[in-house]
Coordinates of C-alpha atoms and ligand atoms in Angstrom, one line a residue:
A1 CA 30.0 24.3 -5.3
A2 CA 26.8 21.8 -5.1
K3 CA 28.0 19.4 -2.9
T4 CA 28.7 19.9 0.7
A5 CA 30.2 17.8 3.3
G6 CA 28.1 15.6 5.8
K7 CA 24.9 13.4 5.2
R8 CA 23.2 15.5 3.0
Q9 CA 25.2 16.2 0.0
W10 CA 23.3 18.2 -2.0
R11 CA 22.4 21.7 -0.8
H12 CA 18.7 23.0 -2.2
Y13 CA 18.9 25.7 -5.0
H14 CA 16.8 28.9 -3.8
P15 CA 17.2 31.6 -6.6
D16 CA 16.1 35.0 -5.2
L17 CA 13.5 36.8 -6.4
Q18 CA 15.5 39.1 -8.3
S19 CA 17.2 36.7 -10.5
G20 CA 14.0 37.0 -12.9
M21 CA 14.1 36.3 -16.6
A22 CA 17.7 35.9 -17.4
E23 CA 17.9 32.9 -14.6
R24 CA 14.7 31.5 -16.0
A25 CA 15.9 31.3 -19.5
K26 CA 19.0 29.7 -18.5
L27 CA 16.9 26.8 -16.3
Q28 CA 14.9 26.5 -19.4
E29 CA 18.1 25.6 -21.5
G30 CA 19.7 23.2 -19.1
L31 CA 16.2 21.8 -18.9
D32 CA 16.0 21.3 -22.7
S33 CA 19.6 20.0 -23.1
S34 CA 19.0 17.8 -19.9
P35 CA 18.5 13.9 -21.1
I36 CA 15.6 12.8 -18.8
D37 CA 17.1 9.2 -18.3
T38 CA 20.3 10.6 -16.5
S39 CA 19.6 14.0 -15.5
F40 CA 16.8 13.4 -12.7
M41 CA 16.6 11.6 -9.7
V42 CA 13.4 10.5 -7.6
F43 CA 12.9 11.3 -4.2
Y44 CA 10.1 9.4 -1.6
Q45 CA 8.2 10.3 1.2
P46 CA 6.6 8.2 3.2
I47 CA 2.9 8.2 3.9
V48 CA 2.3 7.3 7.4
E49 CA -0.8 6.0 9.5
L50 CA -0.8 8.7 12.1
T51 CA -1.9 6.7 15.1
S52 CA 1.0 4.3 14.4
G53 CA 3.7 5.8 12.4
Q54 CA 3.1 2.9 9.9
V55 CA 4.3 3.3 6.5
S56 CA 1.4 3.0 4.2
G57 CA 3.1 4.3 1.1
F58 CA 5.5 7.0 -0.9
E59 CA 4.7 10.1 -2.6
A60 CA 7.4 10.1 -5.5
L61 CA 9.1 13.9 -5.8
V62 CA 11.0 14.4 -9.0
R63 CA 14.6 16.2 -8.2
W64 CA 17.1 17.9 -10.6
P65 CA 20.5 17.5 -9.4
H66 CA 22.5 20.3 -11.3
S67 CA 26.3 20.4 -11.1
T68 CA 26.4 24.0 -10.2
R69 CA 23.0 24.9 -9.4
G70 CA 22.9 22.3 -6.7
M71 CA 19.7 20.4 -6.1
V72 CA 17.0 21.8 -7.9
L73 CA 13.4 21.5 -6.3
P74 CA 10.6 20.8 -8.4
E75 CA 9.0 24.3 -8.0
Q76 CA 11.9 25.6 -9.9
F77 CA 11.4 23.8 -12.5
I78 CA 8.0 22.0 -13.2
T79 CA 6.3 24.8 -14.6
L80 CA 8.9 25.7 -17.1
A81 CA 8.8 21.6 -17.9
E82 CA 5.2 22.2 -18.4
E83 CA 5.6 25.6 -20.6
S84 CA 8.0 23.3 -22.8
G85 CA 5.9 20.3 -23.0
Q86 CA 9.3 18.4 -21.2
I87 CA 6.6 17.4 -18.6
V88 CA 4.9 14.6 -21.0
P89 CA 8.5 12.7 -21.1
L90 CA 9.6 13.8 -18.0
G91 CA 6.6 12.4 -16.0
A92 CA 6.4 9.0 -17.6
W93 CA 10.1 8.6 -16.7
V94 CA 9.1 9.4 -12.9
L95 CA 6.2 7.2 -13.2
N96 CA 7.9 4.4 -14.5
Q97 CA 11.1 5.2 -12.0
A98 CA 8.5 5.5 -9.1
A99 CA 6.5 1.8 -10.2
A100 CA 10.0 -0.2 -10.5
E101 CA 10.6 1.2 -7.0
A102 CA 7.2 -0.1 -5.5
A103 CA 7.9 -3.3 -7.2
R104 CA 11.1 -3.5 -5.5
W105 CA 10.0 -2.3 -2.1
Q106 CA 7.2 -4.8 -2.4
E107 CA 9.6 -7.6 -2.8
S108 CA 11.4 -6.6 -0.1
V109 CA 8.3 -6.8 2.3
Q110 CA 7.2 -10.0 1.0
R111 CA 10.7 -11.0 1.3
E112 CA 11.0 -9.8 5.0
G113 CA 7.6 -10.2 6.3
G114 CA 5.7 -12.5 4.4
A115 CA 2.9 -12.5 1.7
D116 CA 0.3 -10.9 4.2
F117 CA 2.2 -8.3 5.0
V118 CA 1.0 -4.4 3.8
Q119 CA 2.5 -3.8 0.4
P120 CA 3.2 0.0 0.1
Y121 CA 1.8 1.9 -2.6
V122 CA 3.5 4.9 -4.3
S123 CA 1.9 8.2 -5.2
V124 CA 3.0 10.0 -8.6
N125 CA 2.1 13.2 -9.2
V126 CA 0.5 14.3 -12.7
S127 CA 0.6 17.5 -14.1
P128 CA -2.6 18.9 -16.2
R129 CA -0.6 19.0 -19.6
Q130 CA 0.2 15.1 -18.8
F131 CA -2.9 14.0 -17.8
R132 CA -4.6 15.8 -20.9
D133 CA -2.0 13.9 -23.2
A134 CA -3.7 11.5 -25.6
E135 CA -1.0 8.9 -24.8
F136 CA -1.6 9.3 -20.9
Y137 CA -3.5 5.9 -21.0
R138 CA -1.2 4.2 -23.1
V139 CA 1.7 5.2 -20.8
I140 CA 0.2 4.0 -17.5
R141 CA -0.7 0.5 -19.1
R142 CA 3.2 0.5 -20.0
V143 CA 4.2 1.5 -16.3
L144 CA 2.0 -1.3 -15.1
D145 CA 3.4 -4.0 -17.6
L146 CA 6.9 -3.0 -17.2
S147 CA 7.0 -3.2 -13.3
G148 CA 4.9 -5.5 -12.6
I149 CA 2.9 -3.7 -10.1
Q150 CA -1.2 -4.2 -9.2
P151 CA -2.6 -1.3 -10.3
S152 CA -3.8 -1.1 -6.6
S153 CA -0.5 0.0 -6.0
L154 CA -0.9 3.3 -8.2
V155 CA -1.7 6.2 -6.9
L156 CA -2.2 9.6 -9.4
E157 CA -2.3 12.8 -7.3
L158 CA -4.0 15.4 -9.8
T159 CA -4.8 19.1 -8.7
E160 CA -8.4 20.5 -8.8
S161 CA -7.3 22.5 -11.8
V162 CA -7.6 19.3 -14.0
L163 CA -11.3 18.9 -12.8
M164 CA -12.3 22.4 -13.1
Y165 CA -13.8 22.6 -16.5
N166 CA -15.9 19.6 -15.7
D167 CA -14.6 18.1 -19.3
E168 CA -16.1 14.8 -20.6
R169 CA -12.8 13.8 -21.7
I170 CA -11.3 14.3 -18.2
L171 CA -14.0 12.6 -16.8
A172 CA -13.3 9.3 -19.3
E173 CA -10.0 9.2 -18.9
M174 CA -10.4 9.3 -15.0
R175 CA -12.8 6.7 -15.5
S176 CA -10.8 4.3 -17.4
L177 CA -8.0 4.4 -15.1
T178 CA -9.8 4.0 -11.5
D179 CA -11.2 0.9 -13.7
L180 CA -8.2 -0.7 -14.0
G181 CA -7.8 -0.4 -10.3
I182 CA -5.9 2.8 -10.4
R183 CA -6.5 5.4 -7.7
I184 CA -7.0 8.9 -8.0
A185 CA -6.2 11.5 -5.5
I186 CA -6.6 15.4 -5.3
D187 CA -3.3 17.0 -4.4
D188 CA -3.2 20.6 -2.3
F189 CA -6.9 20.1 -1.5
G190 CA -8.8 23.2 -0.7
T191 CA -6.1 25.6 -2.6
G192 CA -8.1 25.6 -5.5
Y193 CA -10.9 27.2 -6.9
S194 CA -13.5 24.1 -8.2
S195 CA -16.7 23.3 -6.8
L196 CA -17.0 20.8 -4.5
S197 CA -19.7 18.9 -6.5
Y198 CA -16.7 17.3 -8.6
L199 CA -16.0 15.1 -5.6
R200 CA -18.9 13.0 -6.5
E201 CA -19.0 13.6 -10.0
F202 CA -15.5 12.2 -10.3
P203 CA -14.0 8.9 -9.2
I204 CA -11.8 10.1 -6.6
S205 CA -10.6 8.0 -3.2
I206 CA -8.4 10.2 -1.8
L207 CA -8.1 13.8 -0.5
K208 CA -4.5 15.2 0.5
I209 CA -5.0 18.2 2.4
D210 CA -3.3 20.8 1.7
K211 CA 0.2 22.2 3.9
S212 CA -1.1 25.6 4.7
F213 CA -4.3 24.1 6.3
V214 CA -2.1 21.6 8.4
D215 CA 0.4 24.8 9.3
E216 CA -2.6 26.7 11.4
L217 CA -4.0 23.8 12.9
G218 CA -2.8 24.3 16.3
R219 CA -3.1 28.1 15.9
S220 CA -6.7 29.0 15.0
P221 CA -10.1 27.2 15.8
E222 CA -11.4 28.3 12.8
Q223 CA -8.6 26.6 11.0
Y224 CA -9.5 23.4 13.2
A225 CA -13.0 23.4 12.3
L226 CA -12.3 23.6 8.2
V227 CA -9.7 20.8 8.6
E228 CA -12.0 18.4 10.5
G229 CA -14.9 19.7 8.1
I230 CA -13.0 18.6 5.3
T231 CA -12.5 15.1 7.2
H232 CA -15.8 14.4 8.1
L233 CA -16.6 15.4 4.4
A234 CA -14.5 12.8 3.2
D235 CA -15.6 10.4 5.4
T236 CA -19.4 10.7 4.5
L237 CA -18.4 10.6 0.7
G238 CA -15.8 7.3 1.4
L239 CA -12.8 9.2 0.7
T240 CA -9.1 8.8 2.6
V241 CA -7.6 12.0 3.7
I242 CA -3.8 12.3 3.7
A243 CA -2.4 15.6 5.5
E244 CA 0.3 16.9 4.0
G245 CA 3.3 19.2 5.9
V246 CA 2.7 17.4 9.4
E247 CA 5.9 18.7 11.1
D248 CA 5.3 18.6 14.9
V249 CA 3.6 16.0 17.2
R250 CA 0.7 18.6 17.9
Q251 CA -0.6 18.7 14.6
Q252 CA -0.5 15.0 14.3
E253 CA -2.5 14.9 17.8
L254 CA -5.1 17.3 16.2
L255 CA -5.3 15.3 13.0
T256 CA -5.5 11.8 14.7
S257 CA -8.5 13.7 17.1
M258 CA -10.8 14.8 14.1
G259 CA -10.4 11.2 12.7
C260 CA -7.5 12.1 9.9
R261 CA -6.1 8.7 9.2
F262 CA -3.2 9.2 7.1
G263 CA -0.4 12.1 7.1
Q264 CA 3.2 13.2 5.4
G265 CA 5.6 15.4 6.8
Y266 CA 9.0 16.3 8.1
L267 CA 7.7 15.0 11.7
F268 CA 8.2 11.3 10.1
A269 CA 10.5 11.8 7.0
E270 CA 12.0 14.1 4.5
P271 CA 11.8 12.7 0.9
V272 CA 14.7 10.6 0.8
S273 CA 16.1 8.5 -2.0
A274 CA 14.8 5.0 -3.3
E275 CA 17.3 2.8 -1.1
E276 CA 16.6 5.3 2.1
A277 CA 13.0 4.9 1.3
E278 CA 13.4 0.9 1.2
Q279 CA 15.3 0.9 4.9
L280 CA 12.9 3.2 6.8
L281 CA 9.9 0.6 5.4
L282 CA 12.1 -2.5 6.7
A283 CA 12.9 -0.7 9.8
Q284 CA 9.6 -0.6 10.8
P285 CA 7.4 -3.2 12.4
L286 CA 6.0 -4.5 9.5
G287 CA 2.1 -4.9 10.1
L288 CA -1.3 -5.4 8.8
A289 CA -2.7 -2.1 10.0
T290 CA -3.1 -0.5 6.5
L291 CA -4.5 -2.3 3.6
P292 CA -4.2 -0.3 0.3
D293 CA -6.7 -2.3 -1.9
A294 CA -9.3 -1.7 1.3
P295 CA -9.8 2.1 0.5
A296 CA -13.2 1.6 2.1
D297 CA -11.9 0.7 5.3
W298 CA -10.1 4.2 5.2
N299 CA -11.2 7.3 6.7
Ligands
C2E1 P1 3.2 18.2 -3.5 O1 2.8 17.0 -4.7 O2 2.3 19.2 -2.6 O3 4.3 17.7 -2.5 C1 4.1 18.2 -1.1 C2 5.7 18.9 -1.1 O4 5.5 19.4 -0.1 C3 7.1 18.4 -1.5 O5 7.6 19.5 -2.2 C4 7.5 17.7 0.0 O6 9.2 17.7 0.0 C5 7.0 18.8 0.8 N1 6.9 18.8 2.0 C6 6.6 17.4 2.6 N2 6.4 17.4 3.8 C7 6.7 18.7 4.1 C8 6.7 19.3 5.4 O7 6.9 18.8 6.9 N3 7.0 20.6 5.6 C9 7.6 21.3 4.4 N4 8.0 22.6 4.6 N5 7.6 20.6 3.2 C10 7.1 19.3 3.0 P2 8.9 19.1 -3.0 O8 9.6 17.8 -3.4 O9 9.8 20.4 -3.5 O10 7.5 19.3 -4.6 C11 7.3 20.5 -4.8 C12 5.8 20.4 -5.5 O11 6.3 19.7 -7.1 C13 5.1 18.9 -5.6 O12 4.2 19.4 -4.2 C14 4.3 18.7 -6.6 O13 3.2 19.6 -7.0 C15 5.6 19.4 -7.9 N6 6.0 17.7 -8.1 C16 6.7 17.2 -7.2 N7 7.2 16.1 -8.3 C17 6.4 16.1 -9.4 C18 6.6 15.4 -10.8 O14 7.2 14.1 -10.4 N8 5.9 15.6 -11.5 C19 4.8 17.1 -11.2 N9 4.2 17.3 -12.6 N10 4.8 17.8 -10.2 C20 5.5 17.0 -9.5
MG2 MG1 1.7 15.7 -4.4
MG3 MG1 0.4 18.3 -2.2
MG4 MG1 2.0 21.0 -2.6

């Protein structure tokens, strides 16, 4: 059975590589017959200030709890959902969930801490197909209207692949979103093949340094130099850097020493349910350290 005893109720679904086409077809079938509103869950992983551990926001990460497979992770189904087009309504649902949660967290923070305290933002992954969809801008407007959150409380995570074609429409779409006050992050930064010039051409606020770079930090001086270089480049361009997959204190220290201000990873917390995320948020000393609408201060 998928459910196991103990704190974590679900085991993760890890198909072996051999399961191949048949398993893939079954997953696709399962996905097609899963009503979006009731079949998925959104988990949240805190994004923290590396020096203080202060939570500045959360990344929304979708999960598919399945009666026989356990908790199916996005790596197993996002590609399928992209191929079928289901990512468009699924992605819209995730955005709405995440924004509604952000509104709830912000209410709690205000209630517990007062109006001056830091309002956590929520950062949502957007797939290329979803971003290119003609309705995307309207979806975002609706997400903001329904949740009532400020556009500055919403970050959209795009991968470099979206920017690769230097498409005028992509640029216009991004501008219309950032004109609203939404921030755009480049996810898995450093793993794509696009030219760095897009960092000047597109209205980007945040670079998320891929976990693969963070993994090697303490082990290789070259890797350290690379991440330090990215951090300084970002600083010069006025971009915020978030390190992904921070798992130990050594990585935290190295990142801090090179001036990287934010990170997320198992060292701080795994992705958790919305309720647990709220508890995490309120358990920390609520502070003024990270002002989400002052990106100019970030580095
Ligand atoms: P991502 O956006 O780069 O998200 C970070 C992934 O790293 C998450 O995996 C997270 O659970 C994992 N992670 C965080 N900290 C650590 C750590 O310290 N160690 C390790 N080993 N892993 C860590 P997850 O949730 O399985 O998501 C995988 C990918 O699926 C995401 O990568 C993102 O590209 C995609 N994804 C997730 N949710 C959505 C969604 O709602 N829409 C779309 N389009 N894609 C999504
Ligand atoms: Mg992401
Ligand atoms: Mg990432
Ligand atoms: Mg990733």
